[in-house]
CSV table of C-alpha atoms and ligand atoms in Angstrom, one decimal:
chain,number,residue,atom,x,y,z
A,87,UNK,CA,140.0,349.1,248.4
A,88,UNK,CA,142.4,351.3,247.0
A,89,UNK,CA,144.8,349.6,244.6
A,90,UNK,CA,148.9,350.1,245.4
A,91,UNK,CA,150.4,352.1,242.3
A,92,UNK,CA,151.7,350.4,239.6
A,93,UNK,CA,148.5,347.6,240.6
A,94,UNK,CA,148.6,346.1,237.2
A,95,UNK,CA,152.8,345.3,237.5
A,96,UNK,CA,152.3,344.1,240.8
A,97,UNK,CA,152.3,340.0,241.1
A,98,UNK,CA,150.4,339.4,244.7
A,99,UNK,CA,151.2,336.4,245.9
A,100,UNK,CA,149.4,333.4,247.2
A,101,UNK,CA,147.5,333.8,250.2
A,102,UNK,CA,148.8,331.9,253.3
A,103,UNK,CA,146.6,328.6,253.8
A,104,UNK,CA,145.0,328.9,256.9
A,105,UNK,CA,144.4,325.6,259.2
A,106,UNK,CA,140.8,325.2,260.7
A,107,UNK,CA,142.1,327.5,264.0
A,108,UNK,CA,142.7,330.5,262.0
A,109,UNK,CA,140.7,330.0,259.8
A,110,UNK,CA,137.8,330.2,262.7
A,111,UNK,CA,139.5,333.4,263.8
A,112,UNK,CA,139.4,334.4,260.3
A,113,UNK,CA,135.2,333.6,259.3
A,114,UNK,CA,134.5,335.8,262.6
A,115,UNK,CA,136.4,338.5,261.7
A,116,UNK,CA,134.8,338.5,258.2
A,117,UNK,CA,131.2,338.5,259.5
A,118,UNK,CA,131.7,341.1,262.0
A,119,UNK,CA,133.0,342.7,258.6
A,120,UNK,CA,130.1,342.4,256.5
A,121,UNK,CA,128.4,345.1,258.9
A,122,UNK,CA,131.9,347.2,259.0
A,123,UNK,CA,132.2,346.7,262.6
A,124,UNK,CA,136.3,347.3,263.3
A,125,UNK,CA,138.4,350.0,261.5
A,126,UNK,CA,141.9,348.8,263.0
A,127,UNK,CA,142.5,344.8,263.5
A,128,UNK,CA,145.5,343.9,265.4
A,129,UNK,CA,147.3,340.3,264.9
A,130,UNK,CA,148.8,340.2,268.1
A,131,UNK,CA,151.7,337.6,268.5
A,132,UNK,CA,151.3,337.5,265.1
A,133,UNK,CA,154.7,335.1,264.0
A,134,UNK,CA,154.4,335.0,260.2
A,135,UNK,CA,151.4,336.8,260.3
A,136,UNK,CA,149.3,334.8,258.4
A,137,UNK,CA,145.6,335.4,259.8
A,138,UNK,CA,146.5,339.3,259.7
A,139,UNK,CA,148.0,338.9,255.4
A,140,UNK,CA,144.4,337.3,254.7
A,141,UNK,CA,142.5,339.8,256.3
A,142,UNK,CA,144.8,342.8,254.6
A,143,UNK,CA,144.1,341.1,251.1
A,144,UNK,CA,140.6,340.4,251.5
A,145,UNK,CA,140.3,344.3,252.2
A,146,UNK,CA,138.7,343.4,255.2
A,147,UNK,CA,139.4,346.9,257.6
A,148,UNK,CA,140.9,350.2,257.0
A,149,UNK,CA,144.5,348.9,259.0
A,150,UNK,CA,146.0,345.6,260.0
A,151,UNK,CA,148.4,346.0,262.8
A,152,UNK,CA,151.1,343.3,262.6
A,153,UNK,CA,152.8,342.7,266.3
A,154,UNK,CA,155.5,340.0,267.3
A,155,UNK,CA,158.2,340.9,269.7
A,156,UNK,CA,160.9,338.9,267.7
A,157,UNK,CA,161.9,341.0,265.4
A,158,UNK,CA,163.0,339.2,262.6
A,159,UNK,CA,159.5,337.8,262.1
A,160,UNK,CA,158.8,341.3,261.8
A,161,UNK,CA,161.1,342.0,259.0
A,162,UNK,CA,160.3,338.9,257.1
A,163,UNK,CA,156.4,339.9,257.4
A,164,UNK,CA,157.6,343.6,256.2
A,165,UNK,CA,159.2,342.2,253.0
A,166,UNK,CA,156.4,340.1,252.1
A,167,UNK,CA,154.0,342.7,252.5
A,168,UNK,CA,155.2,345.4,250.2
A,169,UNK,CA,152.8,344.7,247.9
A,170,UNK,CA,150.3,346.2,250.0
A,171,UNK,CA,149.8,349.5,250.4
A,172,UNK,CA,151.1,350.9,253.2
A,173,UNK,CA,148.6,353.1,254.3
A,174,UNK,CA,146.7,349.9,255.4
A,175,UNK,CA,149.1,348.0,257.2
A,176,UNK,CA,152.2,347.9,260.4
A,177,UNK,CA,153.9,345.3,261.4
A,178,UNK,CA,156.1,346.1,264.7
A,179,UNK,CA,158.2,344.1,266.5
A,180,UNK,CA,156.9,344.9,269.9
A,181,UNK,CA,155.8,343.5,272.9
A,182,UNK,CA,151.7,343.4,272.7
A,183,UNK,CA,151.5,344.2,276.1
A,184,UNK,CA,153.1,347.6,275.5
A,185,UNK,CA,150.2,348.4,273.0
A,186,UNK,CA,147.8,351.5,273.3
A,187,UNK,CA,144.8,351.6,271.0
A,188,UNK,CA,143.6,354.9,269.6
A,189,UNK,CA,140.1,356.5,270.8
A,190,UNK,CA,139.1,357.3,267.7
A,191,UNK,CA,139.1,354.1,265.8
A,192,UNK,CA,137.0,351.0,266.3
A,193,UNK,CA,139.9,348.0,267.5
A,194,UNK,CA,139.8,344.0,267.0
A,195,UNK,CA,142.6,342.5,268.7
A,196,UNK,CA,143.6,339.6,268.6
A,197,UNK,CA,145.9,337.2,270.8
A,198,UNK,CA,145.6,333.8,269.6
A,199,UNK,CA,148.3,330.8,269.6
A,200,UNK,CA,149.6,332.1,272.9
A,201,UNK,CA,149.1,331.0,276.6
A,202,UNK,CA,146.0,331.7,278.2
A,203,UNK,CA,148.4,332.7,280.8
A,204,UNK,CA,150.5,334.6,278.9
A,205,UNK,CA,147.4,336.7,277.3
A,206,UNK,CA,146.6,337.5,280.6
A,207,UNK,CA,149.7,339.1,281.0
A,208,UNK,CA,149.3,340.8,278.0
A,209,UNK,CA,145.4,341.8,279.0
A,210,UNK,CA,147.0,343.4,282.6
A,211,UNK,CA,148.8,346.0,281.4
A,212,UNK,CA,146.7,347.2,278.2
A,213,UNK,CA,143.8,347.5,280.5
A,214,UNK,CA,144.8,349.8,282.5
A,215,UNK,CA,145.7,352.6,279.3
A,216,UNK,CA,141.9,352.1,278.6
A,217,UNK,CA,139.7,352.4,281.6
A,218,UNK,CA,136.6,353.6,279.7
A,219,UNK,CA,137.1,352.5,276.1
A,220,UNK,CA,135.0,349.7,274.7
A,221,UNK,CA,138.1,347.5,273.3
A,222,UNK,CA,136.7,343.8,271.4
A,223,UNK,CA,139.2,340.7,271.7
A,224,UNK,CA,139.4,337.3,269.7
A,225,UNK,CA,141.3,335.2,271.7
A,226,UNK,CA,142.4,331.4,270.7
A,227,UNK,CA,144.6,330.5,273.6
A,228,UNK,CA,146.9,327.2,273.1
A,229,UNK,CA,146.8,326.3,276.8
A,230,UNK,CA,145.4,327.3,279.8
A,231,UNK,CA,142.4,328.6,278.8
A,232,UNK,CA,140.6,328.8,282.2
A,233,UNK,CA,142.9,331.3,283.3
A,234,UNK,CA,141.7,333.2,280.6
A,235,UNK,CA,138.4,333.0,281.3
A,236,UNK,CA,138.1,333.7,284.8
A,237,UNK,CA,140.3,336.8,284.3
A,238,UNK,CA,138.0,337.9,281.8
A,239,UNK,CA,134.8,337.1,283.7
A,240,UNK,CA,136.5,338.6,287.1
A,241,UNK,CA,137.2,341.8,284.7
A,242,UNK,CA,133.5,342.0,283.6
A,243,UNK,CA,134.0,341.5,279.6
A,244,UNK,CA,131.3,340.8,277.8
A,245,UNK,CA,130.9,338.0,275.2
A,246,UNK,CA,130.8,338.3,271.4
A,247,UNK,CA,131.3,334.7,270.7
A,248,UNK,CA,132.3,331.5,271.3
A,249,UNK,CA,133.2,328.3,269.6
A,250,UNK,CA,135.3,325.5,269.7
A,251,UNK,CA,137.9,324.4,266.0
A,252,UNK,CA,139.7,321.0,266.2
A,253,UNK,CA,142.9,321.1,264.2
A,254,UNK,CA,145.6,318.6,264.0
A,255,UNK,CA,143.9,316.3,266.7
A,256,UNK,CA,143.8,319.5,269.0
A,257,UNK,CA,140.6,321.0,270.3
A,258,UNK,CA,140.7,324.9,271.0
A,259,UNK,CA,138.3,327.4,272.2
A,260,UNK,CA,137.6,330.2,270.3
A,261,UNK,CA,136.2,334.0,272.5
A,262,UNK,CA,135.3,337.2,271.7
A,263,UNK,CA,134.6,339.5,274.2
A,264,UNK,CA,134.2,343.0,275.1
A,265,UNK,CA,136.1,345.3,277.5
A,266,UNK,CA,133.9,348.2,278.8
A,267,UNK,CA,130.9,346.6,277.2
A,268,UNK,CA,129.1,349.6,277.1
A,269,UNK,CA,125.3,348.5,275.8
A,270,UNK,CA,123.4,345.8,278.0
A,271,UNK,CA,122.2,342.5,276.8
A,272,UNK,CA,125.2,341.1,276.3
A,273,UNK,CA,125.9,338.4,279.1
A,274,UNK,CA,129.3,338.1,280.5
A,275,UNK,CA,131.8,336.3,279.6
A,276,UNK,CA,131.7,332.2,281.8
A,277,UNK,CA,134.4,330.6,283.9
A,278,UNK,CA,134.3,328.2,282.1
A,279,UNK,CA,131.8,328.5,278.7
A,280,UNK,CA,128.3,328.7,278.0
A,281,UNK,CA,128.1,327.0,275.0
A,282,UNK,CA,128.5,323.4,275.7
A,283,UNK,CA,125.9,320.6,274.7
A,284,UNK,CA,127.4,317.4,275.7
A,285,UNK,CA,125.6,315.8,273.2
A,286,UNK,CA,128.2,317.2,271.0
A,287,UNK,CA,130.7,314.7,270.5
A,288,UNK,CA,133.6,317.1,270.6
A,289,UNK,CA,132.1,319.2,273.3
A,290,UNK,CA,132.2,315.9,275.8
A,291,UNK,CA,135.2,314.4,274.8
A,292,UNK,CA,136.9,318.6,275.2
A,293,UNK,CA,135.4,318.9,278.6
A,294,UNK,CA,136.3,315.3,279.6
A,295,UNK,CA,139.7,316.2,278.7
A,296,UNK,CA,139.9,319.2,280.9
A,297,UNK,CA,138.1,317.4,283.9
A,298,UNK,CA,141.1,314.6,283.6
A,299,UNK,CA,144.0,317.3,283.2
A,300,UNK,CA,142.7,319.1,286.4
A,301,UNK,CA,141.7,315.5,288.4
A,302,UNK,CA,145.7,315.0,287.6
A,303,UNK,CA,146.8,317.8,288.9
A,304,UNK,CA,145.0,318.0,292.3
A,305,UNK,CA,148.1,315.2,292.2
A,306,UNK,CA,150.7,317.8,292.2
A,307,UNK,CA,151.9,320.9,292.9
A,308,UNK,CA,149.3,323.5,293.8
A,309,UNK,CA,146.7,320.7,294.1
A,310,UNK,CA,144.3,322.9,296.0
A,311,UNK,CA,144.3,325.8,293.3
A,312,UNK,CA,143.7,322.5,290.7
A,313,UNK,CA,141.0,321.2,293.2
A,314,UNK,CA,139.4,324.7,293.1
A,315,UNK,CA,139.1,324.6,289.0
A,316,UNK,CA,138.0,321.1,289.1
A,317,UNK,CA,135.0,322.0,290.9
A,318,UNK,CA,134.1,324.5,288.8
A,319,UNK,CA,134.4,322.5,285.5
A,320,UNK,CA,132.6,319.7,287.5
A,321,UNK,CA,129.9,322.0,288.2
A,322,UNK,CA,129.6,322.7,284.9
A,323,UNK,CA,129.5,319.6,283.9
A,324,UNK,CA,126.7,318.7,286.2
A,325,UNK,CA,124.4,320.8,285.3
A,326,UNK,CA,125.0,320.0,281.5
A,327,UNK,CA,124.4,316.3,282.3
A,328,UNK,CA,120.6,317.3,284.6
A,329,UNK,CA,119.5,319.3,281.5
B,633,LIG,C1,152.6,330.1,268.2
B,633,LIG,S1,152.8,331.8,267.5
B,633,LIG,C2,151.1,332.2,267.3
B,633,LIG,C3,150.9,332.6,265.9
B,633,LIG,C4,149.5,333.0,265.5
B,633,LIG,N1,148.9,334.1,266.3
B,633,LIG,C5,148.6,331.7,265.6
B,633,LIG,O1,147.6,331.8,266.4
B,633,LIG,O2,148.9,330.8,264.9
B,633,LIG,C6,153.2,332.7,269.0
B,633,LIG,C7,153.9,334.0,268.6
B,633,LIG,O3,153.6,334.9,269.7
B,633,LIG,C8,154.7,335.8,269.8
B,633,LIG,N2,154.6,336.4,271.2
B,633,LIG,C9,154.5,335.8,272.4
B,633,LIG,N3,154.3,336.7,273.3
B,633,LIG,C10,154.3,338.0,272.7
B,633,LIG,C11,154.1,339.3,273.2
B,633,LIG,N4,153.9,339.6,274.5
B,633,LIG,N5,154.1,340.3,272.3
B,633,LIG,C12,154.2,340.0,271.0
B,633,LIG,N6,154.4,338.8,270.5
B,633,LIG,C13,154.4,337.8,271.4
B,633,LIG,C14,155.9,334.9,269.6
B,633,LIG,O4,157.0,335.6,269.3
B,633,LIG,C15,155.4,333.9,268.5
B,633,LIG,O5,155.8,334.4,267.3
């Protein structure tokens, strides 16, 4: 990596700590590195930008796109990132689902600490600016998560990856996939995960967890869209358990 003029006078500061969330995000992004994969990687909904100022330092693309749409965040980031140089860095305050990624770069983005919900928002109008352009995601939704997935599975993407970090108490589910998934072999991504071993003590206890939340809600509001999702995680579950 180039170094910024004036390298030697310039004091870089400390690297953010990551927590075990990003710092999942983080490991993937540097393996899919060590074969150059990405040229532009995008920390969507970025707030201080942490996952996106440990992949600029490590060198770790050719640009890292900062994007929050609260501006301030923006103009903290911009501050602390002067010591960078600028040819390998933006940080906008925009709204992610305004985005519109070049053709002729190779794009991570990533939408993580947000909604499932919410990043399908974001997903349903980017989508649209890119009907034939392979575009690869990392997504770490807070909440919600099957909406995620089935709107990535009813769109076709194909999946990179997928893992599970606990932080804080908190399980989260960890998905790269593909839009436009141009080569075959890769399978598409599941409702609800095809990963799962319930012999894995935080795999049993995640699922059980979302089994519970959705048996609650068929309870509530909307309990035939909860009884629909229910049976699909039950169904997943049931055929984990005859293996
Ligand atoms: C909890 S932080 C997540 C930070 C980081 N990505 C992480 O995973 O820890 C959520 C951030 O998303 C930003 N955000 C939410 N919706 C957004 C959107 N549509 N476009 C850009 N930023 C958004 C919020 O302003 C907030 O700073």
């Amino acid at each position: 990596m180039p170094l910024p003029p004036n390298a030697s006078d310039t004091v870089m500061p400390k690297l953010p700590y990551l927590g075990a969330r990003l710092r999942s995000l983080y490991q993937w992004v540097e393996a899919a590195q060590k074969s150059g994969q990405y040229t532009s990687i995008w920390d969507c909904c970025c707030d201080h930008g942490y996952l996106g100022i440990k992949i600029l330092a490590r060198g770790l693309c050719e640009q890292v796109h900062f994007v929050d749409q609260v501006p301030h965040l923006i103009t903290d980031l911009q501050q602390r990132l002067t010591c960078y140089p600028a040819a390998r860095y933006q940080a906008l305050a925009a709204d992610a689902s305004q985005l519109r990624f070049s053709e002729d770069q190779r794009h991570l983005v990533i939408i993580a600490g947000v909604g499932g919900e919410h990043s399908v928002e974001i997903l349903r109008k980017i989508l649209p600016r890119h009907p034939d352009q392979p575009l690869d995601f990392l997504f770490c939704p807070a909440t919600t998560q099957f909406d995620l997935r089935e709107y990535l599975a009813d769109q076709g993407f194909a999946l990179l990856h997928e893992t599970m970090v606990t932080e804080k108490g908190r399980d989260y589910e960890v998905i790269g996939a593909r839009w436009n998934p141009q080569t075959d072999g890769l399978p598409t991504v599941s409702k609800t995960g095809s990963h799962w071993d319930l012999g894995n003590e935080v795999h049993q206890r995640y699922l059980t967890k979302l089994i519970t939340h959705y048996q609650r809600r068929t309870l509530g509001d909307n309990a035939s869209e909860a009884q629909r999702i229910l049976n699909i995680y039950q169904a997943t579950w049931d055929s984990l358990a005859c293996r």
